[in-house]
CSV table of C-alpha atoms and ligand atoms in Angstrom, one decimal:
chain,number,residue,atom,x,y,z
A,1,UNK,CA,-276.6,4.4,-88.6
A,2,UNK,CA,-274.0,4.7,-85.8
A,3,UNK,CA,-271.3,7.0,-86.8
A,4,UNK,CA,-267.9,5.4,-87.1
A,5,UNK,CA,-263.7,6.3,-87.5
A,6,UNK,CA,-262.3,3.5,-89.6
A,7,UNK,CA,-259.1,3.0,-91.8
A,8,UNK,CA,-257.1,-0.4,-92.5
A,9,UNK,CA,-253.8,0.4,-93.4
A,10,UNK,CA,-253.0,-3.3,-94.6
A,11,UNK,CA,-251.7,-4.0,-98.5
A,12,UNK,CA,-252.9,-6.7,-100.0
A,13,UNK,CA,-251.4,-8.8,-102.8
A,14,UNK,CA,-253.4,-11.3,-103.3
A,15,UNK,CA,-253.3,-14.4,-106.3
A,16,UNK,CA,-250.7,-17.1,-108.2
A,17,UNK,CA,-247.4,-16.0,-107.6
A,18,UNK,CA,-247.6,-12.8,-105.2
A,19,UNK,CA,-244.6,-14.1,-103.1
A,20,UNK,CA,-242.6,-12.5,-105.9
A,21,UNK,CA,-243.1,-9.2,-104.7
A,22,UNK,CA,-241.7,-10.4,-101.2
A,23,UNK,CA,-238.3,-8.7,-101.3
A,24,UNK,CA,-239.8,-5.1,-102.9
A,25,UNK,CA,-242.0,-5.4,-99.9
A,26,UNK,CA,-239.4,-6.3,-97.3
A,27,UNK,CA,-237.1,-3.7,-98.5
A,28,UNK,CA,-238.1,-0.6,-96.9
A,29,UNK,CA,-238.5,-2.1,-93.9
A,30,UNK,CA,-235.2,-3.1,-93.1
A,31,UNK,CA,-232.5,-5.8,-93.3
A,32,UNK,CA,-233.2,-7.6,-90.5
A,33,UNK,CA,-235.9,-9.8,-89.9
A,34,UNK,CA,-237.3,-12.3,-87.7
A,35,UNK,CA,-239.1,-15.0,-89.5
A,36,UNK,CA,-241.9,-16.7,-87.6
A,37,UNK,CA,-243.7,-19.8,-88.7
A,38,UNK,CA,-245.2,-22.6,-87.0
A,39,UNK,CA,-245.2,-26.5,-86.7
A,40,UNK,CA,-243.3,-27.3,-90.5
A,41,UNK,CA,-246.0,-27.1,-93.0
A,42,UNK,CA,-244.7,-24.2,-94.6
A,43,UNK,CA,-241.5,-26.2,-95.2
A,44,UNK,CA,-243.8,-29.5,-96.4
A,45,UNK,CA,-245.1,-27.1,-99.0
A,46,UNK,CA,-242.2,-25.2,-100.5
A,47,UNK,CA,-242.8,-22.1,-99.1
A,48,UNK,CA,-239.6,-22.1,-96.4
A,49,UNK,CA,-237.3,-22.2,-99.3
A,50,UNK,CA,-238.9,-19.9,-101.3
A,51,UNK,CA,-238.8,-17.0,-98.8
A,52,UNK,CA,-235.5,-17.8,-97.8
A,53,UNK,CA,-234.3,-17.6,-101.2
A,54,UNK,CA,-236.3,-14.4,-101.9
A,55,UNK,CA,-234.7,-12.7,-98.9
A,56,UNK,CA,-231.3,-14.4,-99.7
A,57,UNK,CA,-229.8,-10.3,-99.1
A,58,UNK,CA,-231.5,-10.3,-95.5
A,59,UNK,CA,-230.3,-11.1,-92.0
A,60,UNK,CA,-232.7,-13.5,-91.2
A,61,UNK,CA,-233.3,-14.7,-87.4
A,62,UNK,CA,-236.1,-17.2,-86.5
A,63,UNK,CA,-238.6,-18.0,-84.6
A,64,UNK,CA,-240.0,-21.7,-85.7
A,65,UNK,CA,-242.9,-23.8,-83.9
A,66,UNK,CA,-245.3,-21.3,-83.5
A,67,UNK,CA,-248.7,-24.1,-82.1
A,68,UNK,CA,-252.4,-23.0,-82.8
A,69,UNK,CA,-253.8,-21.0,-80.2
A,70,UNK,CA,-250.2,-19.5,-80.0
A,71,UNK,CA,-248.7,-19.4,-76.4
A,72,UNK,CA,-247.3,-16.4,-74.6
A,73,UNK,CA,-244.4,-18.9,-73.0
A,74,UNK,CA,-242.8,-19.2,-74.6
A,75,UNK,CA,-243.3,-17.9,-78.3
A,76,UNK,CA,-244.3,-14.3,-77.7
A,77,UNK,CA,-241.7,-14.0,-74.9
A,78,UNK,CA,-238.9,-16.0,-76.9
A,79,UNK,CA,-239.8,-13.9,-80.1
A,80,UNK,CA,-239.6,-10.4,-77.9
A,81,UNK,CA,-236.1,-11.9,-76.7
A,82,UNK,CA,-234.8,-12.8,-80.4
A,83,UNK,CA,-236.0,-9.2,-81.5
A,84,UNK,CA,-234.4,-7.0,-78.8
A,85,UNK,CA,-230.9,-9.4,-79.2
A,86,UNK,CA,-230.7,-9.2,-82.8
A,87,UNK,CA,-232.3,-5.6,-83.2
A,88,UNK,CA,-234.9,-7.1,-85.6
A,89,UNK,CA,-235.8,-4.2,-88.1
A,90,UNK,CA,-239.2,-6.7,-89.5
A,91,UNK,CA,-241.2,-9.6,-88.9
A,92,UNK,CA,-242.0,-11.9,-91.4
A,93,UNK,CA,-245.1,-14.3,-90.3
A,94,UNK,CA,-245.8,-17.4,-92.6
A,95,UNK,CA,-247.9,-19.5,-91.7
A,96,UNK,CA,-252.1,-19.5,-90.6
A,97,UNK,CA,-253.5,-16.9,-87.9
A,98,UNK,CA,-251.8,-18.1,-84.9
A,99,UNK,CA,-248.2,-17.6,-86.4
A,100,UNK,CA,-249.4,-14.3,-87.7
A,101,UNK,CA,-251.4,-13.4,-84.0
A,102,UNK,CA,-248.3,-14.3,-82.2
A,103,UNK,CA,-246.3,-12.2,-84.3
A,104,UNK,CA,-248.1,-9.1,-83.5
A,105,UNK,CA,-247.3,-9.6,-80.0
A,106,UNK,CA,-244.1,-9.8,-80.5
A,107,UNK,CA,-243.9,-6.6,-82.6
A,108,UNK,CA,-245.2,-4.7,-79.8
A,109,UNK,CA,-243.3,-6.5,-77.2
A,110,UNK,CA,-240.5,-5.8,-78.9
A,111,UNK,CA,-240.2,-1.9,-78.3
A,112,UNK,CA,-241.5,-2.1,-75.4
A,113,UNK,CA,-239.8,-2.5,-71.9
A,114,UNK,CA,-242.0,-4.2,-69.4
A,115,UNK,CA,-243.6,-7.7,-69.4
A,116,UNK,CA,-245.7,-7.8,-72.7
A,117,UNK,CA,-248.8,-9.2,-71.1
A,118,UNK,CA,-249.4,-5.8,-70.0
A,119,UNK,CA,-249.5,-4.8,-73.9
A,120,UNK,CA,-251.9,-7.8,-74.3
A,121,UNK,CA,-254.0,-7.1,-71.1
A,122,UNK,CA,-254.4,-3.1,-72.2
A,123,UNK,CA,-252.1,-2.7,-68.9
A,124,UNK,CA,-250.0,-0.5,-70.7
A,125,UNK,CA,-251.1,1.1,-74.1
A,126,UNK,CA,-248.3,0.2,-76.7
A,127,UNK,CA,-246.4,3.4,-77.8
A,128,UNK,CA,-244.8,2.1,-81.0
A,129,UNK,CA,-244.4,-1.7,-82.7
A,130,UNK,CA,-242.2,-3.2,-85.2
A,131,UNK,CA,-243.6,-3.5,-89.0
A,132,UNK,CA,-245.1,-6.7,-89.5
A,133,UNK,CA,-245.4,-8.2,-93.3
A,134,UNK,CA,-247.3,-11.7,-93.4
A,135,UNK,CA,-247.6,-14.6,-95.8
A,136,UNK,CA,-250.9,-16.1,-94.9
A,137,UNK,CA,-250.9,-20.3,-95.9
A,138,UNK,CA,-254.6,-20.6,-94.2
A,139,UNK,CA,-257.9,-19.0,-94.9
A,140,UNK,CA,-259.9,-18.6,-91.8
A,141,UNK,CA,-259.0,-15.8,-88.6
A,142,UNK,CA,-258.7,-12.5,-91.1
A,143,UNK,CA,-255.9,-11.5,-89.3
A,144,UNK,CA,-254.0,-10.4,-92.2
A,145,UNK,CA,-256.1,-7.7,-92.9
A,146,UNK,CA,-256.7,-6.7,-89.0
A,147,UNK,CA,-255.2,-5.5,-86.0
A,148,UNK,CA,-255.9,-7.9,-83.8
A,149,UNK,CA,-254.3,-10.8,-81.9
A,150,UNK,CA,-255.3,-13.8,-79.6
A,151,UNK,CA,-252.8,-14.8,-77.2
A,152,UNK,CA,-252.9,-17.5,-74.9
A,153,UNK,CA,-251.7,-18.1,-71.4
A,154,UNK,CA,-252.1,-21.6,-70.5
A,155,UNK,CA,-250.9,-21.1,-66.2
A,156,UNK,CA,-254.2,-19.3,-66.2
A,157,UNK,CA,-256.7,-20.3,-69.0
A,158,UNK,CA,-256.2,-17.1,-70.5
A,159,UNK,CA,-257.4,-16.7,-74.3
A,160,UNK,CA,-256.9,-13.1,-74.8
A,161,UNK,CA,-258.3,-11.0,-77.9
A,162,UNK,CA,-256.0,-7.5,-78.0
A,163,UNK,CA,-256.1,-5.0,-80.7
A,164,UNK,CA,-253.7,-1.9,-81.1
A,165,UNK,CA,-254.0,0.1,-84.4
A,166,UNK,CA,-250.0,-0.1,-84.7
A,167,UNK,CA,-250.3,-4.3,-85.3
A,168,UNK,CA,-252.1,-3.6,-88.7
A,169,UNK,CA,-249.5,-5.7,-91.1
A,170,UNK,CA,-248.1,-3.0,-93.3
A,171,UNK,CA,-248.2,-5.8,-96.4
A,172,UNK,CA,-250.1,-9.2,-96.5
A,173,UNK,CA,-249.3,-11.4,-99.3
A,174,UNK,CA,-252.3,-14.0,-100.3
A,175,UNK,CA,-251.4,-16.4,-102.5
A,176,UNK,CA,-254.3,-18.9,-102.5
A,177,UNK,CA,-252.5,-22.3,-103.9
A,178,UNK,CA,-250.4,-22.0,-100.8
A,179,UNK,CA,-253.6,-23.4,-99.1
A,180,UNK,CA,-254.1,-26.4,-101.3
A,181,UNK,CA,-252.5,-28.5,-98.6
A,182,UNK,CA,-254.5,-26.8,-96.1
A,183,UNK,CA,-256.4,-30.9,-94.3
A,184,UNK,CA,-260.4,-31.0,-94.7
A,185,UNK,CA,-260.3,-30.5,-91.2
A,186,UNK,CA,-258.6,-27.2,-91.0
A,187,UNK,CA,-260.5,-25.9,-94.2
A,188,UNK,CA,-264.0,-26.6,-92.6
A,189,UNK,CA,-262.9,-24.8,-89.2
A,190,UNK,CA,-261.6,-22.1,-91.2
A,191,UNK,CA,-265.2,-21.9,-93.2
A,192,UNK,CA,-266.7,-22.0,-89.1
A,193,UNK,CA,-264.7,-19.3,-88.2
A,194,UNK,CA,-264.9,-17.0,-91.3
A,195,UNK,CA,-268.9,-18.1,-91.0
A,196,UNK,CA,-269.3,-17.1,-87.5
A,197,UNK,CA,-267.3,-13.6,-88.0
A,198,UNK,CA,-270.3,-12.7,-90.1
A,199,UNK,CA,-272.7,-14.0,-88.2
A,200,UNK,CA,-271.4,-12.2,-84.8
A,201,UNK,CA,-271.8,-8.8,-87.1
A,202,UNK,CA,-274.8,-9.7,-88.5
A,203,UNK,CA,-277.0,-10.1,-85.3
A,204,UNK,CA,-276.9,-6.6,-83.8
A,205,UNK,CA,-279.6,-4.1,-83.2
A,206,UNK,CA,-279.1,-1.7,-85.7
A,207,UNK,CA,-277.5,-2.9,-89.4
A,208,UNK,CA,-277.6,-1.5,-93.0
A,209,UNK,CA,-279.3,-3.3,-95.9
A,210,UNK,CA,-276.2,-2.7,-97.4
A,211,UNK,CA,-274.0,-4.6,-94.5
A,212,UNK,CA,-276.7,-7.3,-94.2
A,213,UNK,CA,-276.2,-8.1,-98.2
A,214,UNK,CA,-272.6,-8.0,-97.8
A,215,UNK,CA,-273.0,-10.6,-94.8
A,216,UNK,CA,-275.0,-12.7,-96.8
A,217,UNK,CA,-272.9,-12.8,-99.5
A,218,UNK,CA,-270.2,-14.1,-97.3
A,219,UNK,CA,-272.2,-16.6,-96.4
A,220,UNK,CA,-273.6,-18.0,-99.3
A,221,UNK,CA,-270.0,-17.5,-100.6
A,222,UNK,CA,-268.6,-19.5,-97.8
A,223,UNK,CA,-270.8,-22.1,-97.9
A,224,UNK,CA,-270.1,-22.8,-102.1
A,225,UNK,CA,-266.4,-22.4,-101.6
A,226,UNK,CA,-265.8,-25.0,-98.9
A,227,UNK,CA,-267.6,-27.7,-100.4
A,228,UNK,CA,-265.7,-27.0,-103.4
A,229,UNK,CA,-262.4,-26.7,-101.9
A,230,UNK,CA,-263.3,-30.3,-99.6
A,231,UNK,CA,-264.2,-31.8,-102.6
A,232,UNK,CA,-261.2,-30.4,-104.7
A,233,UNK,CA,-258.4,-28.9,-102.1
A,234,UNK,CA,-256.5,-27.9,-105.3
A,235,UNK,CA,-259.5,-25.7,-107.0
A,236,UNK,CA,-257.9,-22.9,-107.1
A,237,UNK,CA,-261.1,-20.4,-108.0
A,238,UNK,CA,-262.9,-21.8,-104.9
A,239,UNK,CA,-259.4,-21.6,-102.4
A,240,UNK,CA,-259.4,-17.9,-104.0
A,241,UNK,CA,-262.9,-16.9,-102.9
A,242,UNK,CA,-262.2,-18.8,-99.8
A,243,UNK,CA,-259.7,-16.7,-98.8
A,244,UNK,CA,-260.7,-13.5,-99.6
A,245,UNK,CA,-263.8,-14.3,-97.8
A,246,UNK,CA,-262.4,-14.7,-94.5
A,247,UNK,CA,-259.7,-11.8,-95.2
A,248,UNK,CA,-262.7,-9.7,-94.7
A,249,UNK,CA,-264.0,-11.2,-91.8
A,250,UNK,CA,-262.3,-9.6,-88.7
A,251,UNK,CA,-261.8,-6.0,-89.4
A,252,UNK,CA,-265.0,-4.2,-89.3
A,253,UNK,CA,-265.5,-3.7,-92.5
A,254,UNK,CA,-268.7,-6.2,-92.3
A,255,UNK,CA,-270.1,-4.0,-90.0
A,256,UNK,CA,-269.6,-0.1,-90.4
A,257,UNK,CA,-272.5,1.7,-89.4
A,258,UNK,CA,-273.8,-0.9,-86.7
A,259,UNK,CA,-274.6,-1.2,-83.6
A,260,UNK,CA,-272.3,-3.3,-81.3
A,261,UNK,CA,-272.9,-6.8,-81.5
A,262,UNK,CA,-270.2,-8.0,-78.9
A,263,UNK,CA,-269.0,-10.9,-80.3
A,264,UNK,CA,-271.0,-13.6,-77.9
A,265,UNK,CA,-269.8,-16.4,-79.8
A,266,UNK,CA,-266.2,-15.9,-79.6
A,267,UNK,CA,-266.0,-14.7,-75.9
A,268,UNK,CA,-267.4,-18.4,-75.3
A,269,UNK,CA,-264.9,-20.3,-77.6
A,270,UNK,CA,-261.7,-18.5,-76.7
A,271,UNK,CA,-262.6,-19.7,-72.8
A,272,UNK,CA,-262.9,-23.5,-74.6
A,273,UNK,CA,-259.9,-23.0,-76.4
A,274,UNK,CA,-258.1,-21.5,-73.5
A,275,UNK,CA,-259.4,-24.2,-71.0
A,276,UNK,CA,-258.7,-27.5,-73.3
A,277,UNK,CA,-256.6,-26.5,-76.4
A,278,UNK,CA,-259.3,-27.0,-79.0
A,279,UNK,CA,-259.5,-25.7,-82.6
A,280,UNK,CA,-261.0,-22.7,-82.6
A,281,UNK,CA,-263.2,-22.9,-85.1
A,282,UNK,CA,-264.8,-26.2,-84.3
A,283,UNK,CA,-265.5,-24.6,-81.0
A,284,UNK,CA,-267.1,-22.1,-82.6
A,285,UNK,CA,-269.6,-24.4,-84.7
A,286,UNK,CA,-270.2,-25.9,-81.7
A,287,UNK,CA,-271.2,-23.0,-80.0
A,288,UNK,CA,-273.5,-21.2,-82.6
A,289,UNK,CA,-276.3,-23.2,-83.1
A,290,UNK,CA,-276.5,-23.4,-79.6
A,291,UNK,CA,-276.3,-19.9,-78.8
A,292,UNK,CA,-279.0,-18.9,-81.6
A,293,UNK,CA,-281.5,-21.4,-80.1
A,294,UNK,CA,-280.9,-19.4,-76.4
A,295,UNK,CA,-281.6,-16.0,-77.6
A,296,UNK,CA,-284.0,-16.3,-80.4
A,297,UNK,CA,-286.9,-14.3,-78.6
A,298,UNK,CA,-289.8,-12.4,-79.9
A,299,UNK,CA,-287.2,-9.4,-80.1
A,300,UNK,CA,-284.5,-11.0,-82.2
A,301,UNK,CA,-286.9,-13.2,-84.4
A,302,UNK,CA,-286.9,-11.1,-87.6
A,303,UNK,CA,-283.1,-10.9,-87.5
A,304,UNK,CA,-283.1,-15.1,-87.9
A,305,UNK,CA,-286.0,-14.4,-90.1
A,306,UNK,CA,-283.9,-12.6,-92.7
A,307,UNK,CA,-281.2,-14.9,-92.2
A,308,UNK,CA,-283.0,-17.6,-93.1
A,309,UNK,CA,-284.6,-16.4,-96.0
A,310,UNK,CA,-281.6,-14.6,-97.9
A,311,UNK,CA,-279.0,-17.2,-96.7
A,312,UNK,CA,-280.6,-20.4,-96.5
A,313,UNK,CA,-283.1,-19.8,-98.9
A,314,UNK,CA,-286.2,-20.5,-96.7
A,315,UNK,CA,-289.6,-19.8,-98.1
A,316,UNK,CA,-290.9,-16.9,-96.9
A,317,UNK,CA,-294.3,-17.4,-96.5
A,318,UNK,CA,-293.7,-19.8,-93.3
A,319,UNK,CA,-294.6,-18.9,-90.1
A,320,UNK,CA,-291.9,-17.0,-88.5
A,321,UNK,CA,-290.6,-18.9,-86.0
A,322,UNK,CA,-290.6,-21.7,-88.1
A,323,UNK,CA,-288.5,-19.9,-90.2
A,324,UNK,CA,-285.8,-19.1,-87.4
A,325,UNK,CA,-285.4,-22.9,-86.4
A,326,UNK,CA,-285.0,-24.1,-89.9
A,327,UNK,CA,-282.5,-21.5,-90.0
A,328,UNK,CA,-280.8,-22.6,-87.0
A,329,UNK,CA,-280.8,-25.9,-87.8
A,330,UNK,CA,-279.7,-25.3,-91.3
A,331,UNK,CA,-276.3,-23.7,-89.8
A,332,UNK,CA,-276.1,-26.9,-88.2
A,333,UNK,CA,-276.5,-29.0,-90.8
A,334,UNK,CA,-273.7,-27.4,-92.3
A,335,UNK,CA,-271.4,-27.3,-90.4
A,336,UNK,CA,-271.9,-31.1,-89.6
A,337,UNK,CA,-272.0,-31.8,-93.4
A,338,UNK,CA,-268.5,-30.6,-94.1
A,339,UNK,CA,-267.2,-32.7,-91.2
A,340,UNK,CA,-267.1,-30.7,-87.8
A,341,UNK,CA,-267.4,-32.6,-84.4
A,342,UNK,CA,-270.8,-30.8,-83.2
A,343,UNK,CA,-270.9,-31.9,-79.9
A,344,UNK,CA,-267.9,-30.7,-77.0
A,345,UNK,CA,-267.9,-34.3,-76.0
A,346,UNK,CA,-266.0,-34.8,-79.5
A,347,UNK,CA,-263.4,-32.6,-79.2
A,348,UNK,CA,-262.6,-33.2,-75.4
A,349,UNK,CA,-264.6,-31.5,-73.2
A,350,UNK,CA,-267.4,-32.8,-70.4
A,351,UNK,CA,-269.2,-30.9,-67.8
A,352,UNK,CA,-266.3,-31.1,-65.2
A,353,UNK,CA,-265.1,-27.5,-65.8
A,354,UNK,CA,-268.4,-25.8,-67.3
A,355,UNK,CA,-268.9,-23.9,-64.3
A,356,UNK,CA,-265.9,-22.2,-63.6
A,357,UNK,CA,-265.6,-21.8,-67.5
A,358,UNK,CA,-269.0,-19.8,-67.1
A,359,UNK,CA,-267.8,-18.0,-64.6
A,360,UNK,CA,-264.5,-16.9,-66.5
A,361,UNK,CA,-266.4,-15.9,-69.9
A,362,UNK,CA,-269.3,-14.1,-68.1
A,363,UNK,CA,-266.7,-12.0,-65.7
A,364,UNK,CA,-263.8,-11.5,-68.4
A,365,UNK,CA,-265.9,-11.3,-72.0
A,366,UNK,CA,-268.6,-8.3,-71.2
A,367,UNK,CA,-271.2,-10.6,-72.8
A,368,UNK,CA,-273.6,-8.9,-70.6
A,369,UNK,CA,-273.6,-6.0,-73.0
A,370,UNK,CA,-274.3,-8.6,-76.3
A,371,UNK,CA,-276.8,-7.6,-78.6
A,372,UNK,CA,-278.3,-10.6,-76.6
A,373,UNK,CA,-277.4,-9.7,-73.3
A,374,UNK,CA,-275.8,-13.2,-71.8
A,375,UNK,CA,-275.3,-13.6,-67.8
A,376,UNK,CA,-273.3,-16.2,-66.4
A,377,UNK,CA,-276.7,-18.4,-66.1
A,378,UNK,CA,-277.3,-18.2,-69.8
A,379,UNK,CA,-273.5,-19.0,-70.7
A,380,UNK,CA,-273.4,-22.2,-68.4
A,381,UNK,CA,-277.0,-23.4,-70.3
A,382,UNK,CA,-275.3,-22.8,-73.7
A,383,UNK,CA,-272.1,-24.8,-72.5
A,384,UNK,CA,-274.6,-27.5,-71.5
A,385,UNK,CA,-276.5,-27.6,-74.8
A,386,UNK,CA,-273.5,-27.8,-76.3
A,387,UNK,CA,-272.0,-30.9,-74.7
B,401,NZQ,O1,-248.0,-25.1,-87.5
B,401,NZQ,P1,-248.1,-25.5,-88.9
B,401,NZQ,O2,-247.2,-26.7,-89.3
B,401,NZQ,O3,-247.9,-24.4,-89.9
B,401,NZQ,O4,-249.6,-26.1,-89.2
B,401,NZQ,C1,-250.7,-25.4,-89.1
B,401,NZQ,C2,-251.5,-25.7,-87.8
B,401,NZQ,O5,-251.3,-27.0,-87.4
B,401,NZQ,C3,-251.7,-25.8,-90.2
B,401,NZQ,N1,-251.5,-25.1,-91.4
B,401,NZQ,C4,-251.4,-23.8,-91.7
B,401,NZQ,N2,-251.3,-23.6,-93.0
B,401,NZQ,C5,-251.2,-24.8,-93.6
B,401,NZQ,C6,-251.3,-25.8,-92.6
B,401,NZQ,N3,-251.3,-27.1,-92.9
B,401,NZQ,C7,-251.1,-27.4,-94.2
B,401,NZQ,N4,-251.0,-26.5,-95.2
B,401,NZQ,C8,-251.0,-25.2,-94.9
B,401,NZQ,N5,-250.9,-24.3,-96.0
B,401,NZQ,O6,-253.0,-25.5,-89.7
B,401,NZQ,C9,-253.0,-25.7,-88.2
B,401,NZQ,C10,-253.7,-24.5,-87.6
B,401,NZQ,O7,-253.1,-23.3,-87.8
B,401,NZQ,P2,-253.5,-22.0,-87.1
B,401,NZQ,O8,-252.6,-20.9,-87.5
B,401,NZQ,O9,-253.7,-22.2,-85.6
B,401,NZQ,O10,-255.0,-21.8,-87.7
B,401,NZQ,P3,-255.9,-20.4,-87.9
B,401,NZQ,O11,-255.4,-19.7,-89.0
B,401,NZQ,O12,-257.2,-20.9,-87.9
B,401,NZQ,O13,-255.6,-19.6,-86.5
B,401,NZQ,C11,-256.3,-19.8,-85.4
B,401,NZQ,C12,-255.9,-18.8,-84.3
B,401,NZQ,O14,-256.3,-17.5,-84.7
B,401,NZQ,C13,-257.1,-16.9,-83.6
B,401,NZQ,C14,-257.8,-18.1,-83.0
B,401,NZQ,O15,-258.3,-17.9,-81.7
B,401,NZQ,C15,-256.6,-19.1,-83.0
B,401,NZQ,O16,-255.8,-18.9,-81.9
B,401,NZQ,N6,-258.0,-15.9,-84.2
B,401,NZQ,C16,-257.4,-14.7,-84.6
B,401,NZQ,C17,-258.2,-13.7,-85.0
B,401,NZQ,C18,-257.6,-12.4,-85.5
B,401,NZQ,N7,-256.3,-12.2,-85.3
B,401,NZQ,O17,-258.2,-11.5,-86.0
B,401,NZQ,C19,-259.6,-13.7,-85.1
B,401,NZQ,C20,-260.2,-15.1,-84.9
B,401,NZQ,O18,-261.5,-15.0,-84.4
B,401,NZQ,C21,-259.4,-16.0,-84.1
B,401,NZQ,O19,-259.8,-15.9,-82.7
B,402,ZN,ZN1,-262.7,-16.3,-85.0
């Protein structure tokens, strides 16, 4: 087991009702905050009035249409502005990952004098951030309970992943029913993304039998809850499990005591998602199959051996190999069961910019140091299965 430093600093209230704790939260903090939320569903759903009539004793600036794959320019740099002009003591993020991701760039941005990007690029390490408390409406990135963010830059098909101990939110408030509304579509790429944060721990040289049960639980778990939740969006047992499921994707705590995995799957989407604006996690679904068939070898087989049998259920008497493709095509088969586009062709992307796209994961992404060690070759062959 590798030895490890670990700590997330995050509160979480979690359950029916938890947005009544919103103003002993907020308190501390300070009086004036900058709420950010996205494209209107927050007002669709009742939550807008609810927080503005919880935090009816605040100065409240904000920072509305927030879009998926949050853009630097100009929310982060319009949010930074708002923040330093109204000396913003809080940010309040409601809404799914990208409201919440964009807000963490702004709360470093914000006490900091230079361009932000060089907060984002690792330019500059951030000395200090503003407090961040979140009301999560989606289950899918984790990033209530992480310290990441994933910024992107469109002038230069930038998708940036930054994390900086200080954008830990000090509170996140999870109140599944908010995510009733939540389409089928966003709830299965929010499954694909929670799935494929497992997986990306899972496969790595050295793991626990504790941290592979724990992964495999998450997956079984996902699997259940989102058929549920597509089948019923307002069972609130399954949206619960849902959520806390992918609350615990993203910081680590899948993965304590492992080796590096490097993340192969998400260096490849955030290129797609950076290059043609797609949904993350439908990128990723794409992706995962594809990238299992490319580096299932006679070194990785026993890893997609265990998968199979503890997560799919596959009898374990098989063959090996036969066990790792019906595992492979079992993730498959999921993911196209609950309604995901499995092909890039579907969501918008051909073979004109696979190349360069290859060439920007394999030179920005260090996927050369995967757990499956990926060169530029192998990246453009998994774009090409993919199409
Ligand atoms: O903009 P609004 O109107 O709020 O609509 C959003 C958006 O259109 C909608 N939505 C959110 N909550 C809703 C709802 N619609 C109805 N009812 C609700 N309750 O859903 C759409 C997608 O929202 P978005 O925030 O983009 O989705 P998600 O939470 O999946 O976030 C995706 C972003 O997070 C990044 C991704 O790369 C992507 O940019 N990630 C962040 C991570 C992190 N910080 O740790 C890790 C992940 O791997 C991921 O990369
Ligand atoms: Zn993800």
């Amino acid at each position: 087991m590798q030895n490890f430093d670990y700590m997330t600093p995050t509160r979480l209230i979690f359950g029916k009702g938890s947005i009544e704790k919103l103003p002993e939260v907020m308190r501390p903090l300070g009086r004036r905050v900058l709420l950010a939320y996205g494209g209107g569903s927050i007002k669709k759903i009742g939550l807008y009035d609810s927080v503005r009539q919880l935090l009816s004793g605040f100065e409240i600036v904000e920072l509305p249409g927030i879009q998926p794959n949050p853009k630097y320019d100009p929310s982060v740099l319009e949010g930074v502005r708002l923040c330093k002009a109204h000396e913003v003591d809080v940010i309040l993020a409601v809404g799914g990952g990208s409201v919440l991701d964009c807000s963490k760039a702004i709360a470093a941005g914000a006490k900091y004098e230079g361009d932000p990007w060089d907060l984002i690029t690792y330019k500059v390490k951030a000395q200090a951030a503003l407090p961040i408390v979140d009301v999560i409406t989606l289950a899918a990135t984790g990033s209530e309970y992480d310290c990441g963010g994933v910024i992107s830059r469109t002038e230069t098909n930038d998708k940036i992943g930054y994390m900086d101990p200080l954008l830990f939110p000090v509170c996140s408030i999870l109140d599944p029913e908010y995510t009733f509304s939540v389409s089928a579509r966003q709830t299965a790429a929010g499954c694909a993304d929670a799935m494929n944060h497992t997986i990306e721990q899972y496969f790595a040289a050295d793991t626990t039998l504790l941290n592979d049960g724990f992964c495999e639980s998450m997956l079984k778990s996902l699997m259940v809850n989102t058929r549920k939740c597509l089948d019923n969006p307002e069972d609130y047992t399954a949206r619960a499990e849902m959520m806390l499921c992918c609350t615990y994707g993203c910081n680590g705590i899948l993965s304590l005591g492992n080796s590096q995995s490097g993340w192969p799957c998400h260096g490849i989407e955030h290129a797609l998602s950076a290059y043609y604006d797609i949904t993350h996690g439908e990128g990723l679904a794409i992706i995962t199959p594809r990238w299992m068939r490319h580096i299932l070898s006679e070194r990785t087989m026993d890893r997609f051996v265990k998968y199979g049998v503890n997560v799919f259920g596959i009898d374990p008497a098989l063959p090996k190999e036969q066990i790792a493709i019906r595992a492979i095509d079992a993730t498959y088969a999921f993911f196209e069961s609950i309604g995901i586009p499995m092909h890039l062709r579907e969501v918008g992307i051909d073979e004109s910019r696979i190349d360069e796209m290859a060439r920007h994961i394999a030179q920005n992404e260090g996927l050369d140091k995967a757990y499956a060690p990926l060169s530029e070759a192998d990246i453009r062959q998994i774009l090409i299965d993919s199409l």
